[in-house]
GROMACS .gro file of C-alpha atoms in nm:
model
  228
    1MET     CA    1   4.557   2.387  -9.104
    2ALA     CA    2   4.444   2.283  -8.755
    3GLU     CA    3   4.080   2.324  -8.855
    4THR     CA    4   3.985   2.014  -8.654
    5VAL     CA    5   4.139   2.142  -8.330
    6SER     CA    6   4.006   2.439  -8.136
    7ALA     CA    7   4.245   2.716  -8.043
    8ALA     CA    8   4.203   2.633  -7.673
    9LEU     CA    9   4.336   2.278  -7.727
   10ARG     CA   10   4.594   2.339  -7.996
   11SER     CA   11   4.894   2.389  -7.767
   12TRP     CA   12   5.087   2.073  -7.681
   13SER     CA   13   5.115   2.198  -7.323
   14VAL     CA   14   4.737   2.168  -7.274
   15ARG     CA   15   4.634   1.827  -7.141
   16TRP     CA   16   4.393   1.647  -7.372
   17PRO     CA   17   4.373   1.275  -7.286
   18ALA     CA   18   4.094   1.216  -7.539
   19TYR     CA   19   4.289   1.359  -7.834
   20ALA     CA   20   4.250   1.111  -8.123
   21PRO     CA   21   4.418   1.252  -8.436
   22MET     CA   22   4.368   1.091  -8.776
   23ASP     CA   23   4.667   0.885  -8.895
   24VAL     CA   24   4.775   1.009  -9.241
   25THR     CA   25   5.054   0.753  -9.295
   26PRO     CA   26   5.022   0.597  -9.644
   27PRO     CA   27   5.065   0.218  -9.683
   28GLU     CA   28   5.421   0.249  -9.818
   29LEU     CA   29   5.539   0.424  -9.499
   30LEU     CA   30   5.385   0.185  -9.246
   31PRO     CA   31   5.647   0.006  -9.030
   32THR     CA   32   5.585  -0.333  -9.189
   33ALA     CA   33   5.620  -0.189  -9.540
   34LEU     CA   34   5.944  -0.008  -9.454
   35THR     CA   35   6.107  -0.336  -9.349
   36ARG     CA   36   6.060  -0.458  -9.706
   37HIS     CA   37   6.121  -0.142  -9.907
   38VAL     CA   38   6.203   0.222  -9.837
   39PRO     CA   39   6.079   0.466 -10.104
   40ALA     CA   40   6.355   0.680 -10.253
   41TRP     CA   41   6.183   0.998 -10.128
   42ALA     CA   42   6.150   0.879  -9.766
   43GLU     CA   43   6.370   0.789  -9.472
   44ALA     CA   44   6.367   0.439  -9.324
   45ALA     CA   45   6.273   0.541  -8.967
   46ALA     CA   46   5.942   0.376  -8.884
   47THR     CA   47   5.887   0.612  -8.589
   48PRO     CA   48   6.058   0.933  -8.474
   49ALA     CA   49   6.229   0.731  -8.201
   50ASP     CA   50   6.423   0.552  -8.478
   51VAL     CA   51   6.576   0.877  -8.605
   52THR     CA   52   6.946   0.894  -8.514
   53ASP     CA   53   7.022   1.260  -8.592
   54ARG     CA   54   6.733   1.429  -8.414
   55GLY     CA   55   6.969   1.673  -8.241
   56ARG     CA   56   7.118   1.797  -8.568
   57ARG     CA   57   6.773   1.829  -8.721
   58ARG     CA   58   6.657   2.053  -8.439
   59ASP     CA   59   6.976   2.261  -8.453
   60THR     CA   60   6.935   2.329  -8.827
   61ALA     CA   61   6.555   2.366  -8.836
   62LEU     CA   62   6.412   2.668  -9.014
   63VAL     CA   63   6.142   2.691  -8.747
   64PRO     CA   64   6.228   2.580  -8.389
   65TYR     CA   65   6.031   2.289  -8.244
   66GLU     CA   66   6.022   2.071  -7.932
   67LEU     CA   67   6.030   1.696  -7.865
   68ASP     CA   68   5.788   1.511  -7.639
   69ALA     CA   69   5.876   1.250  -7.377
   70ARG     CA   70   5.901   0.986  -7.650
   71VAL     CA   71   6.151   1.208  -7.842
   72TRP     CA   72   5.886   1.260  -8.109
   73PRO     CA   73   5.901   1.602  -8.280
   74LEU     CA   74   5.603   1.830  -8.214
   75HIS     CA   75   5.453   2.051  -8.481
   76PRO     CA   76   5.553   2.410  -8.397
   77GLN     CA   77   5.193   2.527  -8.439
   78GLY     CA   78   5.055   2.266  -8.201
   79ARG     CA   79   4.800   1.991  -8.257
   80ILE     CA   80   4.652   1.985  -8.606
   81GLY     CA   81   4.428   1.678  -8.583
   82ARG     CA   82   4.662   1.448  -8.777
   83THR     CA   83   4.935   1.204  -8.676
   84GLY     CA   84   5.177   0.968  -8.853
   85ARG     CA   85   5.395   1.060  -9.150
   86ASN     CA   86   5.304   1.137  -9.510
   87LEU     CA   87   5.630   1.320  -9.583
   88GLY     CA   88   5.986   1.210  -9.645
   89ARG     CA   89   6.115   1.282  -9.295
   90TRP     CA   90   5.994   1.299  -8.940
   91GLY     CA   91   5.991   1.650  -8.798
   92GLU     CA   92   6.070   1.938  -9.029
   93ASN     CA   93   6.085   1.880  -9.403
   94ALA     CA   94   6.263   2.190  -9.531
   95ALA     CA   95   6.174   2.355  -9.861
   96ALA     CA   96   6.320   2.649 -10.053
   97ASP     CA   97   6.107   2.897 -10.247
   98PRO     CA   98   6.291   3.157 -10.455
   99ILE     CA   99   6.076   3.448 -10.574
  100VAL     CA  100   6.245   3.609 -10.874
  101VAL     CA  101   6.147   3.960 -10.983
  102ALA     CA  102   6.312   4.137 -11.278
  103GLY     CA  103   6.300   4.490 -11.411
  104THR     CA  104   6.151   4.807 -11.267
  105GLY     CA  105   5.830   5.007 -11.288
  106GLN     CA  106   5.580   4.895 -11.551
  107ASP     CA  107   5.839   4.657 -11.697
  108ARG     CA  108   5.867   4.458 -11.374
  109ARG     CA  109   5.807   4.084 -11.415
  110PHE     CA  110   5.818   3.775 -11.192
  111CYS     CA  111   5.915   3.422 -11.289
  112SER     CA  112   5.632   3.171 -11.252
  113SER     CA  113   5.537   2.817 -11.347
  114PRO     CA  114   5.266   2.555 -11.294
  115ALA     CA  115   5.289   2.370 -10.962
  116THR     CA  116   5.048   2.098 -11.080
  117THR     CA  117   4.803   2.060 -11.366
  118SER     CA  118   4.559   2.279 -11.172
  119THR     CA  119   4.773   2.518 -10.966
  120TRP     CA  120   5.022   2.797 -11.043
  121ARG     CA  121   5.315   2.913 -10.833
  122PRO     CA  122   5.513   3.238 -10.843
  123ALA     CA  123   5.849   3.060 -10.834
  124SER     CA  124   6.004   2.719 -10.886
  125GLY     CA  125   6.129   2.584 -10.558
  126GLY     CA  126   6.144   2.244 -10.399
  127MET     CA  127   6.246   2.038 -10.102
  128VAL     CA  128   6.592   2.078  -9.951
  129ASP     CA  129   6.807   1.772 -10.026
  130ARG     CA  130   6.966   1.570  -9.748
  131GLY     CA  131   7.286   1.737  -9.633
  132GLU     CA  132   7.196   2.058  -9.816
  133THR     CA  133   7.126   2.397  -9.660
  134ALA     CA  134   6.819   2.603  -9.743
  135PRO     CA  135   7.031   2.888  -9.896
  136ALA     CA  136   7.207   2.637 -10.121
  137ALA     CA  137   6.872   2.491 -10.225
  138LEU     CA  138   6.745   2.838 -10.316
  139VAL     CA  139   7.033   2.882 -10.559
  140ARG     CA  140   6.998   2.527 -10.698
  141ALA     CA  141   6.621   2.508 -10.744
  142LEU     CA  142   6.553   2.768 -11.011
  143PRO     CA  143   6.834   2.680 -11.257
  144GLU     CA  144   6.730   2.313 -11.238
  145GLU     CA  145   6.368   2.385 -11.320
  146THR     CA  146   6.372   2.697 -11.538
  147SER     CA  147   6.736   2.751 -11.646
  148VAL     CA  148   6.732   3.093 -11.473
  149ASP     CA  149   7.077   3.114 -11.314
  150LEU     CA  150   7.079   3.287 -10.974
  151ALA     CA  151   7.452   3.245 -10.914
  152GLY     CA  152   7.608   3.578 -10.818
  153HIS     CA  153   7.277   3.730 -10.709
  154ARG     CA  154   7.228   3.788 -10.337
  155PRO     CA  155   6.870   3.727 -10.219
  156GLY     CA  156   6.677   3.897  -9.946
  157ILE     CA  157   6.521   3.645  -9.710
  158LEU     CA  158   6.144   3.695  -9.693
  159ALA     CA  159   6.052   3.435  -9.434
  160GLN     CA  160   6.125   3.104  -9.268
  161ALA     CA  161   5.783   2.969  -9.187
  162ILE     CA  162   5.555   2.665  -9.166
  163VAL     CA  163   5.382   2.579  -9.493
  164ASP     CA  164   5.013   2.485  -9.497
  165ASP     CA  165   5.065   2.142  -9.654
  166TRP     CA  166   4.792   1.877  -9.674
  167ARG     CA  167   5.046   1.602  -9.595
  168ALA     CA  168   5.151   1.752  -9.261
  169SER     CA  169   5.085   1.586  -8.926
  170GLY     CA  170   5.163   1.666  -8.566
  171HIS     CA  171   5.502   1.494  -8.608
  172ALA     CA  172   5.604   1.572  -8.969
  173TRP     CA  173   5.554   1.903  -9.148
  174VAL     CA  174   5.695   2.137  -9.414
  175ALA     CA  175   5.879   2.462  -9.340
  176SER     CA  176   5.999   2.690  -9.617
  177ALA     CA  177   6.280   2.940  -9.656
  178SER     CA  178   6.157   3.196  -9.907
  179ALA     CA  179   6.382   3.456 -10.063
  180LEU     CA  180   6.343   3.746 -10.304
  181TYR     CA  181   6.584   3.780 -10.595
  182LEU     CA  182   6.579   4.118 -10.772
  183LEU     CA  183   6.729   4.110 -11.122
  184PRO     CA  184   6.792   4.418 -11.339
  185ALA     CA  185   6.609   4.258 -11.632
  186ALA     CA  186   6.431   3.937 -11.724
  187VAL     CA  187   6.646   3.654 -11.857
  188THR     CA  188   6.536   3.353 -12.057
  189ALA     CA  189   6.334   3.108 -11.849
  190THR     CA  190   6.331   2.772 -12.025
  191ALA     CA  191   6.113   2.512 -11.858
  192ALA     CA  192   6.282   2.196 -11.734
  193ASP     CA  193   6.223   1.918 -11.483
  194ASP     CA  194   5.879   1.967 -11.319
  195ALA     CA  195   5.846   2.341 -11.390
  196LEU     CA  196   5.668   2.314 -11.722
  197ASP     CA  197   5.587   2.635 -11.915
  198ALA     CA  198   5.799   2.857 -11.688
  199GLN     CA  199   5.758   3.218 -11.794
  200TRP     CA  200   5.786   3.581 -11.689
  201ARG     CA  201   5.456   3.742 -11.591
  202PRO     CA  202   5.371   4.107 -11.526
  203PHE     CA  203   5.415   4.206 -11.163
  204GLY     CA  204   5.100   4.374 -11.038
  205PRO     CA  205   4.806   4.351 -10.796
  206LEU     CA  206   4.741   4.001 -10.662
  207GLY     CA  207   4.376   4.022 -10.770
  208GLN     CA  208   4.482   4.079 -11.129
  209ARG     CA  209   4.716   3.780 -11.118
  210ASP     CA  210   4.433   3.569 -10.974
  211THR     CA  211   4.208   3.666 -11.264
  212GLU     CA  212   4.470   3.575 -11.523
  213ILE     CA  213   4.554   3.242 -11.361
  214THR     CA  214   4.186   3.151 -11.321
  215ALA     CA  215   4.126   3.233 -11.687
  216ALA     CA  216   4.402   2.987 -11.774
  217GLY     CA  217   4.214   2.713 -11.585
  218ARG     CA  218   4.437   2.712 -11.277
  219ILE     CA  219   4.448   2.861 -10.927
  220LEU     CA  220   4.737   3.024 -10.744
  221TYR     CA  221   4.921   2.773 -10.523
  222ALA     CA  222   4.791   2.852 -10.174
  223ALA     CA  223   5.127   2.821  -9.995
  224HIS     CA  224   5.280   3.085 -10.226
  225ARG     CA  225   5.001   3.341 -10.201
  226PRO     CA  226   5.149   3.511  -9.890
  227LEU     CA  227   5.486   3.541 -10.067
  228LEU     CA  228   5.340   3.741 -10.356
   0.00000   0.00000   0.00000
């Protein structure tokens, strides 16, 4: 991310009057379109100034961020060369990524599933629902998508960090709470929802997993590579 902005100009505190980021807002989220119809996955606010709970959003954010003079949220990593909104919410769009590992030694496995028809992910997570906390979403996500029940298992939080998402802009981005669940043994993972072909895979060197996934005609989902 931020490949179009040099490190010297990335900080919001650096004056850059000529900054002209590309607007990534799709037609259905333009102000005129929102007056006619609001997609189920998006909020109705045409601009960040129309958001009424900006204080609560900042208080509960996984990654702290600032507002500018217009009360527009500012990407925690600075300018990234894009503006507008191509995500459901202005500011942080929280996600939850549970990484589930079962067994020990050579019998250790991790639960994985396709992210898209061309990418593979090491867990089945998703966006945090409105009014939901990231920890609650971690527990909800896997049973919904793979039937692996995490209730009663206490996770270890791996990170709360910005996700490198192609939809992100300087005013709307994705941050993920990732957590590690260690189970004594693998349990049945039955695919459901969007996590088709969920399965337990051997836990080993990342290079070996890359080779296997590539052989299957997919690539490892980039945002989940650091988690593995």
